[in-house]
Coordinates of C-alpha atoms and ligand atoms in Angstrom, one line a residue:
Chain A
M1 CA -7.9 -44.3 3.3
S2 CA -5.6 -41.8 4.5
N3 CA -2.1 -41.4 3.2
H4 CA 0.9 -40.5 5.2
L5 CA 3.5 -37.9 4.6
K6 CA 7.1 -38.8 5.4
D7 CA 10.2 -36.8 6.4
I8 CA 8.8 -33.3 7.0
T9 CA 11.4 -30.8 8.1
L10 CA 10.1 -27.9 10.2
K11 CA 12.0 -24.7 10.7
I12 CA 10.2 -23.1 13.6
W13 CA 10.8 -19.7 15.2
R14 CA 11.6 -20.1 18.9
Q15 CA 11.7 -17.1 21.2
S16 CA 11.7 -17.4 25.0
G17 CA 10.0 -14.1 25.6
P18 CA 9.3 -10.6 24.3
N19 CA 12.8 -9.4 24.9
D20 CA 14.6 -12.5 23.6
G21 CA 16.3 -12.3 20.1
G22 CA 14.8 -15.5 18.9
H23 CA 16.1 -18.0 16.4
F24 CA 15.0 -20.8 14.0
E25 CA 15.1 -24.3 15.3
T26 CA 14.9 -27.4 13.0
Y27 CA 12.6 -30.3 13.8
K28 CA 11.9 -33.5 12.0
V29 CA 8.5 -35.2 11.7
D30 CA 9.1 -38.7 10.4
E31 CA 5.5 -39.5 9.6
I32 CA 2.1 -37.7 9.7
S33 CA -1.3 -38.4 8.3
D34 CA -2.4 -36.2 5.5
E35 CA -5.7 -35.9 7.3
A36 CA -4.0 -34.1 10.2
S37 CA -4.6 -30.4 10.3
F38 CA -1.5 -28.2 10.4
L39 CA -2.1 -27.5 14.1
E40 CA -2.5 -31.2 14.9
M41 CA 0.9 -31.7 13.3
L42 CA 2.3 -29.1 15.7
D43 CA 0.4 -30.8 18.6
Y44 CA 2.0 -34.1 17.6
L45 CA 5.4 -32.5 17.6
N46 CA 4.8 -30.8 20.9
E47 CA 3.8 -34.1 22.5
R48 CA 7.1 -35.5 21.4
L49 CA 9.0 -32.5 22.7
I50 CA 7.3 -32.8 26.1
N51 CA 8.0 -36.5 26.3
E52 CA 11.6 -35.8 25.6
G53 CA 11.6 -33.3 28.4
N54 CA 11.8 -30.2 26.1
E55 CA 9.6 -27.1 26.1
A56 CA 6.6 -27.2 23.8
I57 CA 6.3 -24.7 21.0
V58 CA 3.9 -22.0 21.9
F59 CA 1.3 -21.0 19.3
D60 CA -2.1 -19.4 19.3
H61 CA -5.3 -21.4 18.6
D62 CA -8.8 -21.7 20.0
C63 CA -11.8 -22.8 18.0
R64 CA -9.9 -24.7 15.4
E65 CA -12.9 -24.3 13.0
G66 CA -11.9 -21.1 11.3
I67 CA -14.2 -18.7 13.1
C68 CA -12.5 -17.3 16.1
G69 CA -9.4 -15.7 14.6
T70 CA -6.9 -16.9 17.2
C71 CA -4.7 -19.0 15.1
S72 CA -2.0 -17.3 13.1
L73 CA 1.5 -18.4 11.7
M74 CA 3.5 -17.3 8.7
I75 CA 3.9 -20.6 6.8
N76 CA 6.5 -20.6 4.1
G77 CA 6.3 -16.9 3.7
Q78 CA 2.5 -16.8 3.5
A79 CA 0.1 -15.7 6.3
H80 CA -2.1 -18.8 7.2
G81 CA -0.1 -20.9 4.7
P82 CA -0.5 -21.8 1.1
E83 CA -4.3 -22.4 0.9
R84 CA -6.5 -19.5 -0.1
A85 CA -9.4 -18.4 2.1
T86 CA -8.2 -20.7 4.9
A87 CA -7.1 -20.0 8.4
T88 CA -4.2 -22.0 9.7
C89 CA -6.4 -24.2 11.8
Q90 CA -8.3 -25.3 8.6
L91 CA -5.1 -26.0 6.7
H92 CA -4.4 -29.7 6.3
M93 CA -1.2 -31.6 5.7
R94 CA -2.5 -32.9 2.4
K95 CA -1.5 -29.5 1.1
F96 CA 2.1 -30.6 1.6
K97 CA 4.3 -33.4 0.2
S98 CA 6.6 -36.0 1.7
G99 CA 10.1 -34.5 2.1
D100 CA 8.8 -30.9 2.3
S101 CA 10.6 -28.3 4.3
I102 CA 8.2 -25.9 6.1
T103 CA 9.2 -22.7 7.7
I104 CA 7.0 -21.2 10.4
E105 CA 7.3 -17.7 11.8
P106 CA 5.1 -15.5 14.0
W107 CA 3.2 -12.5 12.6
R108 CA 5.7 -9.6 12.6
A109 CA 4.6 -6.0 13.3
K110 CA 5.5 -3.4 15.9
A111 CA 1.9 -3.5 17.1
F112 CA 2.0 -7.3 17.4
P113 CA 4.8 -8.0 19.9
I114 CA 5.9 -11.6 20.2
V115 CA 4.8 -13.1 23.5
K116 CA 6.6 -16.4 23.1
D117 CA 7.7 -18.5 20.1
L118 CA 4.8 -18.1 17.6
M119 CA 2.4 -16.3 19.8
V120 CA 1.8 -12.6 19.4
D121 CA -0.2 -10.0 21.3
R122 CA -2.8 -8.5 19.0
S123 CA -4.4 -6.2 21.5
A124 CA -3.7 -3.2 19.2
F125 CA -6.8 -4.4 17.3
D126 CA -8.8 -4.1 20.5
R127 CA -7.7 -0.5 20.7
I128 CA -9.1 0.1 17.3
I129 CA -12.4 -1.6 18.1
E130 CA -12.8 0.2 21.4
S131 CA -12.4 3.6 19.6
G132 CA -15.5 3.1 17.4
G133 CA -16.3 -0.5 16.4
F134 CA -19.7 -0.6 18.0
I135 CA -23.1 1.1 18.2
T136 CA -24.4 2.7 21.3
S137 CA -28.1 3.0 20.6
P138 CA -30.2 1.0 23.1
T139 CA -31.4 -2.0 21.3
G140 CA -33.7 -3.4 24.0
G141 CA -34.7 -7.1 23.7
A142 CA -34.0 -9.1 20.6
P143 CA -36.0 -7.2 17.9
D144 CA -38.1 -9.0 15.3
A145 CA -36.2 -10.0 12.2
N146 CA -36.8 -7.6 9.3
L147 CA -38.0 -4.9 11.6
I148 CA -35.6 -2.5 9.9
P149 CA -35.7 -3.3 6.2
I150 CA -32.3 -3.4 4.6
P151 CA -31.8 -3.8 0.8
K152 CA -30.3 -7.2 0.1
P153 CA -27.1 -5.9 -1.6
V154 CA -26.4 -3.7 1.4
A155 CA -27.0 -6.5 3.8
D156 CA -24.7 -8.8 1.7
A157 CA -21.9 -6.2 1.6
A158 CA -22.2 -5.6 5.4
M159 CA -22.1 -9.3 6.0
D160 CA -19.1 -9.8 3.8
S161 CA -17.2 -7.2 5.9
A162 CA -18.6 -8.6 9.1
E163 CA -16.9 -11.9 8.3
C164 CA -13.6 -10.5 9.6
I165 CA -12.4 -12.7 12.5
G166 CA -9.7 -10.2 13.5
C167 CA -6.8 -12.7 13.1
G168 CA -4.3 -10.1 11.9
A169 CA -3.3 -11.9 8.7
C170 CA -3.8 -8.7 6.8
V171 CA -1.2 -6.9 8.9
A172 CA 1.1 -9.9 8.8
A173 CA 0.9 -10.1 5.0
C174 CA 1.2 -6.4 4.3
P175 CA 4.7 -5.3 3.2
N176 CA 4.0 -2.1 5.1
G177 CA 2.6 -3.6 8.3
A178 CA -0.7 -1.7 7.7
A179 CA -4.0 -2.6 9.3
N180 CA -6.3 -0.9 6.7
L181 CA -8.1 -4.1 5.7
F182 CA -9.0 -5.0 9.3
T183 CA -10.0 -1.5 10.3
S184 CA -11.9 -0.9 7.1
A185 CA -13.8 -4.2 7.3
K186 CA -15.0 -3.2 10.8
I187 CA -15.9 0.3 9.5
A188 CA -17.7 -1.0 6.5
H189 CA -19.6 -3.6 8.5
L190 CA -21.3 -0.9 10.7
N191 CA -21.3 2.0 8.2
L192 CA -23.3 0.1 5.6
L193 CA -26.1 -0.7 8.0
P194 CA -28.9 1.6 9.2
Q195 CA -28.0 0.9 12.8
G196 CA -24.5 2.2 12.2
Q197 CA -25.5 5.6 10.8
A198 CA -25.8 7.7 13.9
E199 CA -22.1 7.3 14.8
R200 CA -20.9 6.7 11.2
Y201 CA -18.5 9.7 10.9
K202 CA -17.4 9.8 14.5
R203 CA -16.6 6.1 14.1
V204 CA -14.5 6.5 11.0
E205 CA -12.4 9.3 12.3
A206 CA -11.7 7.6 15.6
M207 CA -10.9 4.2 14.2
V208 CA -8.7 5.5 11.4
E209 CA -6.8 7.7 13.8
T210 CA -6.4 5.0 16.3
M211 CA -5.1 2.7 13.6
D212 CA -2.6 5.4 12.7
E213 CA -1.0 5.2 16.1
Y214 CA -0.1 1.5 15.7
F215 CA 0.2 0.5 12.1
G216 CA 1.8 1.3 8.8
S217 CA 0.2 2.9 5.7
C218 CA -1.6 1.2 2.8
T219 CA 0.1 1.3 -0.6
N220 CA -2.5 -0.9 -2.3
H221 CA -0.4 -4.0 -2.8
G222 CA -3.4 -6.2 -2.2
E223 CA -1.5 -8.8 -0.2
C224 CA -4.0 -8.4 2.7
E225 CA -6.9 -9.5 0.5
A226 CA -4.9 -12.5 -0.7
A227 CA -4.0 -13.6 2.8
C228 CA -7.4 -13.0 4.4
P229 CA -9.0 -16.3 5.5
K230 CA -12.4 -14.7 4.9
E231 CA -11.4 -13.2 1.5
I232 CA -12.5 -9.7 2.5
S233 CA -12.0 -7.4 -0.5
I234 CA -9.8 -4.3 -0.5
D235 CA -13.0 -2.6 -1.7
V236 CA -13.7 -2.0 2.0
I237 CA -10.5 0.1 2.2
A238 CA -11.7 2.4 -0.5
L239 CA -15.0 2.7 1.3
A240 CA -13.3 3.7 4.6
N241 CA -11.0 6.1 2.7
A242 CA -14.0 7.8 1.2
D243 CA -15.8 7.9 4.5
Y244 CA -12.8 9.3 6.4
R245 CA -12.6 12.3 4.1
K246 CA -16.4 12.9 4.5
A247 CA -16.0 12.4 8.2
K248 CA -13.3 15.0 8.6
V249 CA -15.5 17.7 6.9
K250 CA -18.7 16.7 8.6
N251 CA -17.2 16.4 12.1
R252 CA -15.6 19.8 11.7
K253 CA -19.0 21.3 10.9
Q254 CA -20.7 19.5 13.8
L255 CA -18.0 20.7 16.2
A256 CA -18.4 24.3 15.0
R257 CA -22.1 24.1 16.0
N258 CA -21.3 23.5 19.6
Chain B
M1 CA -10.6 -11.6 18.5
A2 CA -7.3 -10.5 19.7
Q3 CA -6.4 -11.3 23.3
V4 CA -5.4 -8.9 26.0
L5 CA -2.4 -10.0 28.1
H6 CA -1.8 -8.8 31.6
G7 CA 1.4 -8.6 33.5
R8 CA 3.4 -7.1 30.7
G9 CA 4.0 -3.6 29.4
P10 CA 1.2 -2.3 27.2
V11 CA 1.5 -2.6 23.4
T12 CA 3.1 0.6 22.4
A13 CA 1.9 2.8 19.6
T14 CA 4.2 3.8 16.8
A15 CA 3.0 7.4 17.0
N16 CA 3.7 9.0 20.3
K17 CA 2.6 12.5 19.6
S18 CA -0.9 13.3 20.9
R19 CA -3.2 14.8 18.4
K20 CA -3.2 18.5 18.8
K21 CA -5.3 21.2 17.3
R22 CA -4.1 22.3 13.9
P23 CA -5.5 24.0 10.8
F24 CA -7.9 21.6 9.0
L25 CA -5.6 20.7 6.0
L26 CA -2.6 20.1 8.2
D27 CA -4.7 18.0 10.5
L28 CA -5.9 15.9 7.6
Y29 CA -2.3 15.6 6.3
S30 CA -1.1 14.4 9.7
T31 CA -2.7 11.0 9.3
A32 CA -1.5 8.3 7.0
V33 CA -4.8 8.2 5.1
G34 CA -4.6 12.0 4.7
K35 CA -1.1 11.8 3.3
K36 CA -2.4 9.2 0.8
Y37 CA -5.0 11.7 -0.4
A38 CA -2.2 14.2 -0.8
M39 CA -0.1 11.7 -2.8
A40 CA -3.1 10.8 -5.0
I41 CA -4.1 14.4 -5.7
T42 CA -0.5 15.6 -6.4
G43 CA 0.0 12.4 -8.4
I44 CA -3.0 13.3 -10.6
G45 CA -1.5 16.8 -11.1
L46 CA 1.9 15.4 -12.0
M47 CA 0.2 12.9 -14.3
G48 CA -1.6 15.8 -16.1
F49 CA 1.8 17.5 -16.5
V50 CA 3.6 14.5 -17.9
L51 CA 0.8 13.8 -20.4
F52 CA 0.7 17.4 -21.7
H53 CA 4.5 17.6 -21.7
M54 CA 4.6 14.6 -23.9
I55 CA 1.8 15.9 -26.2
G56 CA 3.6 19.2 -26.5
N57 CA 6.8 17.6 -27.5
L58 CA 5.2 15.7 -30.3
K59 CA 5.5 19.1 -32.1
M60 CA 9.1 18.2 -32.8
Y61 CA 7.9 15.9 -35.5
F62 CA 6.6 18.9 -37.3
G63 CA 10.0 20.6 -37.3
A64 CA 12.0 23.2 -35.5
A65 CA 9.7 26.2 -36.2
D66 CA 6.7 24.4 -34.7
L67 CA 8.4 23.3 -31.5
D68 CA 10.1 26.6 -30.9
H69 CA 6.8 28.4 -31.6
Y70 CA 5.1 26.1 -29.0
A71 CA 7.7 27.0 -26.4
E72 CA 7.1 30.6 -27.1
F73 CA 3.3 30.0 -26.8
L74 CA 3.8 28.6 -23.3
K75 CA 5.6 31.8 -22.3
K76 CA 2.7 33.8 -23.7
L77 CA -0.1 32.0 -22.0
L78 CA -2.9 34.5 -21.4
Y79 CA -0.7 37.3 -22.7
P80 CA -1.4 40.2 -22.9
L81 CA -3.9 39.8 -20.1
A82 CA -1.1 38.6 -17.9
P83 CA 2.5 39.6 -18.4
K84 CA 4.7 37.3 -20.5
G85 CA 5.8 34.2 -18.5
A86 CA 3.5 34.9 -15.6
V87 CA 1.1 32.1 -16.2
L88 CA 3.9 29.7 -17.0
W89 CA 5.5 30.6 -13.6
I90 CA 2.3 30.0 -11.8
L91 CA 2.1 26.5 -13.4
R92 CA 5.7 25.9 -12.5
G93 CA 5.1 26.9 -8.9
G94 CA 2.2 24.5 -8.8
L95 CA 4.3 21.7 -10.2
I96 CA 7.1 22.4 -7.7
A97 CA 4.6 22.4 -4.8
M98 CA 3.0 19.2 -6.0
A99 CA 6.4 17.4 -6.4
F100 CA 7.4 18.6 -3.0
I101 CA 4.2 17.4 -1.3
H102 CA 4.3 14.1 -3.2
I103 CA 7.9 13.4 -2.1
H104 CA 7.3 14.6 1.5
A105 CA 4.4 12.2 1.9
A106 CA 6.3 9.4 0.2
V107 CA 9.2 9.8 2.5
S108 CA 7.2 10.1 5.7
L109 CA 4.9 7.2 4.9
T110 CA 7.9 5.0 4.1
R111 CA 9.4 5.9 7.4
L112 CA 6.1 5.1 9.2
N113 CA 6.0 1.7 7.4
R114 CA 9.6 0.9 8.5
T115 CA 8.7 1.7 12.2
A116 CA 5.5 -0.4 11.8
R117 CA 7.7 -3.5 11.3
P118 CA 11.0 -2.9 13.1
V119 CA 11.9 -6.6 12.9
R120 CA 11.6 -8.0 9.4
Y121 CA 10.5 -11.5 8.5
Q122 CA 13.5 -13.7 9.0
S123 CA 12.4 -16.2 6.3
E124 CA 11.6 -15.4 2.7
R125 CA 8.2 -13.9 1.9
D126 CA 6.1 -15.5 -0.7
Y127 CA 4.1 -12.6 -2.2
Q128 CA 0.8 -13.5 -3.9
V129 CA -0.3 -10.3 -5.7
A130 CA 2.1 -7.5 -4.9
N131 CA 3.9 -6.9 -8.2
F132 CA 7.2 -5.4 -9.3
A133 CA 5.6 -2.1 -9.8
S134 CA 3.9 -1.8 -6.4
R135 CA 7.0 -3.0 -4.6
S136 CA 9.4 -0.6 -6.4
M137 CA 7.4 2.7 -6.1
R138 CA 10.2 4.2 -4.1
W139 CA 12.9 3.3 -6.6
T140 CA 11.0 4.2 -9.7
G141 CA 10.0 7.5 -8.0
V142 CA 13.6 8.4 -7.0
T143 CA 14.8 7.5 -10.6
V144 CA 12.2 9.9 -12.0
F145 CA 13.3 12.6 -9.6
L146 CA 17.0 12.2 -10.4
F147 CA 16.1 12.3 -14.1
L148 CA 14.1 15.5 -13.6
V149 CA 17.1 17.3 -12.0
W150 CA 19.3 16.2 -14.9
H151 CA 16.6 17.1 -17.4
L152 CA 16.3 20.7 -16.1
L153 CA 20.0 21.2 -16.0
D154 CA 20.3 19.8 -19.5
L155 CA 17.5 21.5 -21.4
T156 CA 16.3 24.4 -19.3
F157 CA 19.5 25.7 -17.9
G158 CA 21.8 24.2 -20.5
V159 CA 24.5 23.4 -18.0
T160 CA 25.3 20.1 -19.6
N161 CA 24.3 21.0 -23.1
T162 CA 26.4 23.8 -24.6
V163 CA 27.3 24.6 -28.1
G164 CA 30.9 24.8 -29.2
A165 CA 33.9 25.7 -27.1
D166 CA 32.6 29.1 -25.8
G167 CA 29.9 27.3 -23.7
E168 CA 26.9 29.0 -25.2
F169 CA 23.3 27.8 -24.7
I170 CA 20.4 29.5 -26.5
R171 CA 17.4 28.6 -24.5
A172 CA 14.8 29.6 -27.1
N173 CA 16.3 27.2 -29.7
V174 CA 14.4 24.3 -28.1
Y175 CA 14.5 22.1 -31.1
D176 CA 18.3 22.4 -31.6
N177 CA 18.9 21.8 -27.9
V178 CA 16.8 18.7 -27.8
V179 CA 18.5 17.2 -30.9
R180 CA 22.0 18.0 -29.7
S181 CA 21.2 16.5 -26.3
L182 CA 19.5 13.3 -27.4
D183 CA 22.1 12.7 -30.1
R184 CA 24.5 11.6 -27.3
W185 CA 23.6 7.9 -26.8
P186 CA 24.3 7.8 -23.0
V187 CA 21.8 10.7 -22.6
A188 CA 19.3 8.9 -24.8
A189 CA 19.8 5.7 -22.8
F190 CA 19.2 7.6 -19.4
Y191 CA 16.2 9.3 -21.0
I192 CA 14.7 5.9 -22.0
L193 CA 15.5 4.3 -18.7
A194 CA 13.9 7.1 -16.6
N195 CA 10.8 7.0 -18.8
I196 CA 10.4 3.2 -18.3
A197 CA 10.7 3.9 -14.5
L198 CA 8.0 6.5 -14.8
G199 CA 5.8 4.0 -16.7
I200 CA 6.3 1.4 -14.0
H201 CA 5.5 4.0 -11.3
L202 CA 2.3 5.0 -13.1
F203 CA 1.3 1.4 -13.8
H204 CA 0.8 1.0 -10.1
G205 CA 0.2 4.7 -9.1
A206 CA -2.6 5.5 -11.6
W207 CA -4.5 2.5 -10.3
S208 CA -3.6 3.0 -6.6
L209 CA -4.9 6.6 -6.6
F210 CA -8.4 5.3 -7.1
Q211 CA -8.2 3.2 -3.9
S212 CA -6.5 6.0 -1.9
M213 CA -9.3 8.5 -2.8
G214 CA -12.0 5.9 -2.2
W215 CA -13.1 5.9 -5.8
N216 CA -14.4 2.4 -5.9
N217 CA -17.6 1.3 -7.7
P218 CA -18.5 -2.1 -9.2
R219 CA -19.5 -0.2 -12.4
F220 CA -15.9 1.0 -13.1
N221 CA -13.6 -1.1 -10.9
K222 CA -12.5 -3.3 -13.7
W223 CA -11.4 -0.3 -15.7
R224 CA -9.1 1.1 -13.1
Q225 CA -6.1 -1.1 -13.9
A226 CA -6.8 -0.8 -17.6
F227 CA -6.8 3.0 -17.3
A228 CA -3.4 2.9 -15.4
T229 CA -1.8 0.6 -17.9
G230 CA -3.1 2.7 -20.9
F231 CA -2.0 6.0 -19.4
A232 CA 1.4 4.7 -18.6
T233 CA 1.8 3.2 -22.0
V234 CA 0.8 6.4 -23.9
V235 CA 3.2 8.5 -21.9
V236 CA 6.1 6.1 -22.1
V237 CA 5.7 5.3 -25.8
G238 CA 5.4 9.0 -26.7
N239 CA 8.4 10.1 -24.6
V240 CA 10.6 7.2 -25.6
S241 CA 9.9 7.9 -29.3
F242 CA 11.9 11.2 -29.1
P243 CA 15.4 9.9 -28.4
I244 CA 14.8 7.0 -30.9
A245 CA 13.7 9.5 -33.5
V246 CA 16.7 11.7 -32.9
L247 CA 19.2 8.8 -32.9
A248 CA 17.6 7.4 -36.1
G249 CA 17.8 10.8 -37.7
V250 CA 14.1 11.2 -38.2
V251 CA 14.2 14.3 -36.1
G252 CA 17.0 16.8 -36.7
G253 CA 18.7 14.4 -39.3
Ligands
HEM301 C1 10.8 11.7 -6.5 C2 9.8 11.4 -7.2 C3 8.7 10.5 -6.7 C4 8.7 9.6 -5.6 C5 9.8 9.4 -4.6 C6 7.4 9.0 -5.6 C7 7.0 8.0 -4.7 C8 5.8 7.5 -4.6 C9 5.3 6.6 -3.6 C10 6.2 6.0 -2.5 C11 4.0 6.3 -3.9 C12 3.1 5.5 -3.0 C13 2.9 4.2 -3.6 C14 1.5 3.7 -3.5 O1 0.7 4.2 -2.7 O2 1.2 2.7 -4.1 C15 3.6 7.1 -5.0 C16 2.4 7.1 -5.6 C17 2.0 7.8 -6.7 N1 2.9 8.5 -7.5 FE1 4.8 9.0 -7.1 N2 6.7 9.4 -6.7 C18 7.5 10.3 -7.4 C19 7.2 10.9 -8.6 C20 6.0 10.8 -9.2 C21 5.6 11.5 -10.5 C22 6.6 12.3 -11.3 C23 4.3 11.1 -10.8 C24 3.4 11.5 -11.9 C25 3.8 11.7 -13.1 C26 3.9 10.3 -9.7 C27 2.6 9.7 -9.7 C28 2.1 9.0 -8.6 C29 0.8 8.5 -8.5 C30 -0.4 8.8 -9.4 C31 0.7 7.8 -7.3 C32 -0.5 7.1 -6.7 C33 -1.0 7.8 -5.5 C34 -1.9 7.0 -4.6 O3 -1.7 5.8 -4.5 O4 -2.7 7.6 -3.9 N3 4.9 10.1 -8.8 N4 4.7 7.8 -5.5
FES302 S1 -8.3 -21.4 15.8 FE1 -10.1 -20.2 15.6 S2 -9.9 -19.5 13.6 FE2 -8.2 -20.8 13.7

């Protein structure tokens, strides 16, 4: 049996476009099932707004199963809301109580400009990936599994980093607006695997320096790790920091050979 | 993955300088990660200084002759191989350079971080793990710096610490100078406050430097915070004991 939550007050950021100042607007949801997901609660509110002839609240979402990284939202001051290791689309209303007041804001960072209401443009992440988040060796058809033996702990560590869905919660949660967790997760994912070795140092230098153009600087608060829906550890940041230093030296030597 | 939107201006980068060719170290220092290496390395240097400074000052518990002799010894480091005071001045030069780089990196990274989020969150943040120490690095750092200026004026140059009406200050009488200074309770209070700020700075900083340098290994990761806490405690307890000992009359009584 599902229970129902009553009298939810929502304070939601409304902003008509990138250049609008924006403001909080208060909405009431009289009753909602505790089985509803957070986004379904917003759908329900939007349906009502549309029926009343008002503009729906714009927010990002796609897969709604926690794998695409499209959903966002700062919920009561926490990226992806109060539940650990959970993207907003996987957050459910049973995490809240009747009579609760919930404040919803978009991610805020210079590199994530607000498109409308709660939707932000995260293409700065694409710039980082484009600069080095790939391998270029021809891989041909699908190779046999285990053709390249990889020690289990290495495969596990690479897999843990590869879990990153690029949602931007790390940047949103970081008091400095730094993207070190995202960038380092992408670096660690490829740099740990044999396939990523050829471009390892070129990759680190390019990705770290592209990150530098858009984002703030890490001071090791650890808020990113706490906000990450995939619980990616700040250990990857240390790995990228160590690799960046090696890369600067090695790339310099390589260039000197040319 | 993030989406690309068409029909609007491009997302602008916070850094608009193109990367130009520079000497290697300057090039390294030009990135945020590079500045963090500089902060960590200079931080380690300054940590070494505060630790040995505290240990050296423990000599005051053995009396005036011991402390004054220790001050003389510092001047005579490597003497007669090097002239008197030469090594001490090299060490001082290093300290000044490290402090300058540390503060320069702190200021420029703080400004970078401000530009990275020009519009703050309009509702209250609910921090999960960021602690008082990590969030107050700038304040504790500035407190330590202001104290440092006062401390030099007081005990090195004697500007605020003179004997009698004729305004005399005898620099070599380290023990007397320290006792006379810390016997004034507002000075003792400032001294204690600044050292607590230093302890808070190091509680985060001495952990943070491992991450900045990429010193991360499952074998010792759990010791990193313990090291920072221990280091900060040793330095603060040692330093804070001096004004208390003077006020209680244990030293100079
Ligand atoms: C005016 C004086 C100072 C200022 C403004 C200052 C500021 C800062 C700031 C903003 C950070 C970065 C915070 C972080 O990354 O977590 C930092 C880190 C640090 N500071 Fe200071 N600080 C000062 C003095 C000192 C002193 C005197 C010491 C040592 C005795 C020290 C040791 C450290 C260490 C070890 C770190 C960690 C470096 C890292 O994370 O890589 N600082 N400082
Ligand atoms: S909508 Fe895809 S992760 Fe939330």
